[in-house]
Amino acid sequence: MDSNDSTSAKVKKTINVDDLPEFDPATYLDNEESIAVYLTGILEANDAGLLASALGDIARARGMTEIAKAAGITREALYRALRPDSAPRFDTISRVCAALGVRLVAQPIPAGKAAARIRFSQHPAFSPLAW
């Protein structure tokens, strides 16, 4: 039969979202480049909870027990610190990054995104009251 024949109609199948497997980024974080691209995208979102969760994804890809040991914290504490709803201390983030073999790098914000900048002197962490 010809592919243009009216009897070869396309069949549409409905997919129930609940039937799809849960997406796990850790399965795709199998090399340094994919980890760097993933973490860079997460950092651009400027969301501390998302960063903690992403570091958790990377730690799971590398092995939570080994990363916890290298970071000098218990495996349970690592899981708690890297939950999506957590607010880990910078010290924890820094130790986990070192254990993962990654570092966070500061870059200037492009001029087109100047409206999103927080003035250094206005940031609460640099207020004399915070000292």
Coordinates of C-alpha atoms in Angstrom, one line a residue:
M1 CA 0.0 0.0 0.0
D2 CA 1.0 3.5 -0.6
S3 CA 2.0 5.5 2.5
N4 CA -0.4 8.3 1.3
D5 CA -3.3 5.8 1.3
S6 CA -6.2 6.9 3.6
T7 CA -6.1 3.5 5.3
S8 CA -2.7 4.2 6.8
A9 CA -4.0 6.7 9.3
K10 CA -1.8 7.7 12.2
V11 CA -2.8 6.2 15.5
K12 CA -2.5 8.6 18.5
K13 CA -1.7 7.1 21.8
T14 CA -2.4 8.9 25.1
I15 CA 0.3 8.7 27.6
N16 CA -0.6 8.9 31.3
V17 CA 2.1 11.0 33.1
D18 CA 1.6 9.0 36.2
D19 CA 2.7 5.9 34.3
L20 CA 6.1 7.4 33.3
P21 CA 9.2 6.6 35.4
E22 CA 10.5 9.3 37.7
F23 CA 13.3 11.2 36.0
D24 CA 16.7 10.7 37.8
P25 CA 19.4 13.0 36.6
A26 CA 22.0 10.9 38.5
T27 CA 21.8 8.3 35.7
Y28 CA 23.1 10.9 33.2
L29 CA 25.9 12.3 35.4
D30 CA 28.5 9.8 34.3
N31 CA 31.4 12.1 33.3
E32 CA 33.0 15.3 34.3
E33 CA 31.6 17.3 31.4
S34 CA 28.0 16.3 32.0
I35 CA 28.4 17.1 35.7
A36 CA 29.9 20.5 34.9
V37 CA 27.1 21.4 32.4
Y38 CA 24.5 20.3 34.9
L39 CA 25.9 22.2 37.9
T40 CA 26.5 25.3 35.8
G41 CA 22.8 25.3 34.7
I42 CA 21.7 24.8 38.3
L43 CA 23.9 27.7 39.5
E44 CA 22.3 30.0 37.0
A45 CA 19.0 29.3 38.6
N46 CA 20.3 31.0 41.7
D47 CA 18.3 28.7 44.0
A48 CA 20.0 27.3 47.1
G49 CA 17.6 24.4 47.5
L50 CA 18.0 23.5 43.9
L51 CA 21.8 23.6 44.3
A52 CA 21.7 21.3 47.3
S53 CA 19.5 18.9 45.4
A54 CA 21.8 18.9 42.4
L55 CA 24.8 18.2 44.5
G56 CA 22.8 15.3 45.9
D57 CA 22.2 14.1 42.4
I58 CA 25.9 14.2 41.6
A59 CA 26.8 12.6 44.9
R60 CA 24.3 9.7 44.2
A61 CA 25.9 9.3 40.8
R62 CA 29.4 9.1 42.4
G63 CA 28.3 7.1 45.5
M64 CA 26.9 8.7 48.6
T65 CA 29.0 6.7 51.0
E66 CA 32.3 7.6 49.3
I67 CA 31.3 11.3 49.0
A68 CA 30.2 11.5 52.6
K69 CA 33.5 9.9 53.8
A70 CA 35.6 12.3 51.6
A71 CA 33.5 15.3 52.8
G72 CA 34.0 14.2 56.5
I73 CA 30.3 13.9 57.3
T74 CA 28.1 10.9 57.9
R75 CA 26.1 9.5 55.0
E76 CA 22.8 10.4 56.8
A77 CA 23.9 14.0 57.3
L78 CA 24.9 14.2 53.7
Y79 CA 21.4 13.0 52.6
R80 CA 19.8 15.5 55.0
A81 CA 22.0 18.4 53.8
L82 CA 21.3 17.7 50.1
R83 CA 17.6 17.4 50.2
P84 CA 15.7 19.7 47.8
D85 CA 14.1 21.6 50.8
S86 CA 17.3 21.9 52.8
A87 CA 19.4 25.0 53.4
P88 CA 22.9 23.6 54.0
R89 CA 25.6 25.9 55.3
F90 CA 28.3 27.1 52.9
D91 CA 30.9 25.0 54.7
T92 CA 28.9 21.8 53.9
I93 CA 28.5 22.9 50.3
S94 CA 32.2 23.6 50.1
R95 CA 33.2 20.2 51.6
V96 CA 30.8 18.3 49.3
C97 CA 32.1 20.2 46.2
A98 CA 35.6 19.3 47.2
A99 CA 34.7 15.7 47.7
L100 CA 33.0 15.7 44.3
G101 CA 36.0 17.2 42.6
V102 CA 34.1 20.4 41.5
R103 CA 34.4 24.0 42.5
L104 CA 32.0 26.9 42.3
V105 CA 33.4 29.8 40.3
A106 CA 32.4 33.4 40.4
Q107 CA 31.8 35.1 37.0
P108 CA 30.7 38.6 36.1
I109 CA 27.0 38.9 35.2
P110 CA 26.5 39.8 31.5
A111 CA 25.4 43.4 31.0
G112 CA 22.0 42.4 29.7
K113 CA 21.2 40.9 33.1
A114 CA 22.2 43.9 35.1
A115 CA 18.7 44.3 36.5
A116 CA 19.0 41.0 38.3
R117 CA 22.1 42.1 40.2
I118 CA 22.0 42.8 43.9
R119 CA 24.2 45.7 44.7
F120 CA 27.1 44.5 46.9
S121 CA 26.5 47.1 49.6
Q122 CA 22.8 46.3 49.8
H123 CA 23.3 42.5 50.3
P124 CA 22.2 41.6 53.9
A125 CA 25.4 39.6 54.4
F126 CA 27.4 42.7 54.0
S127 CA 25.4 44.8 56.4
P128 CA 27.2 46.0 59.5
L129 CA 24.4 44.4 61.5
A130 CA 25.2 41.0 60.2
W131 CA 28.7 41.2 61.7

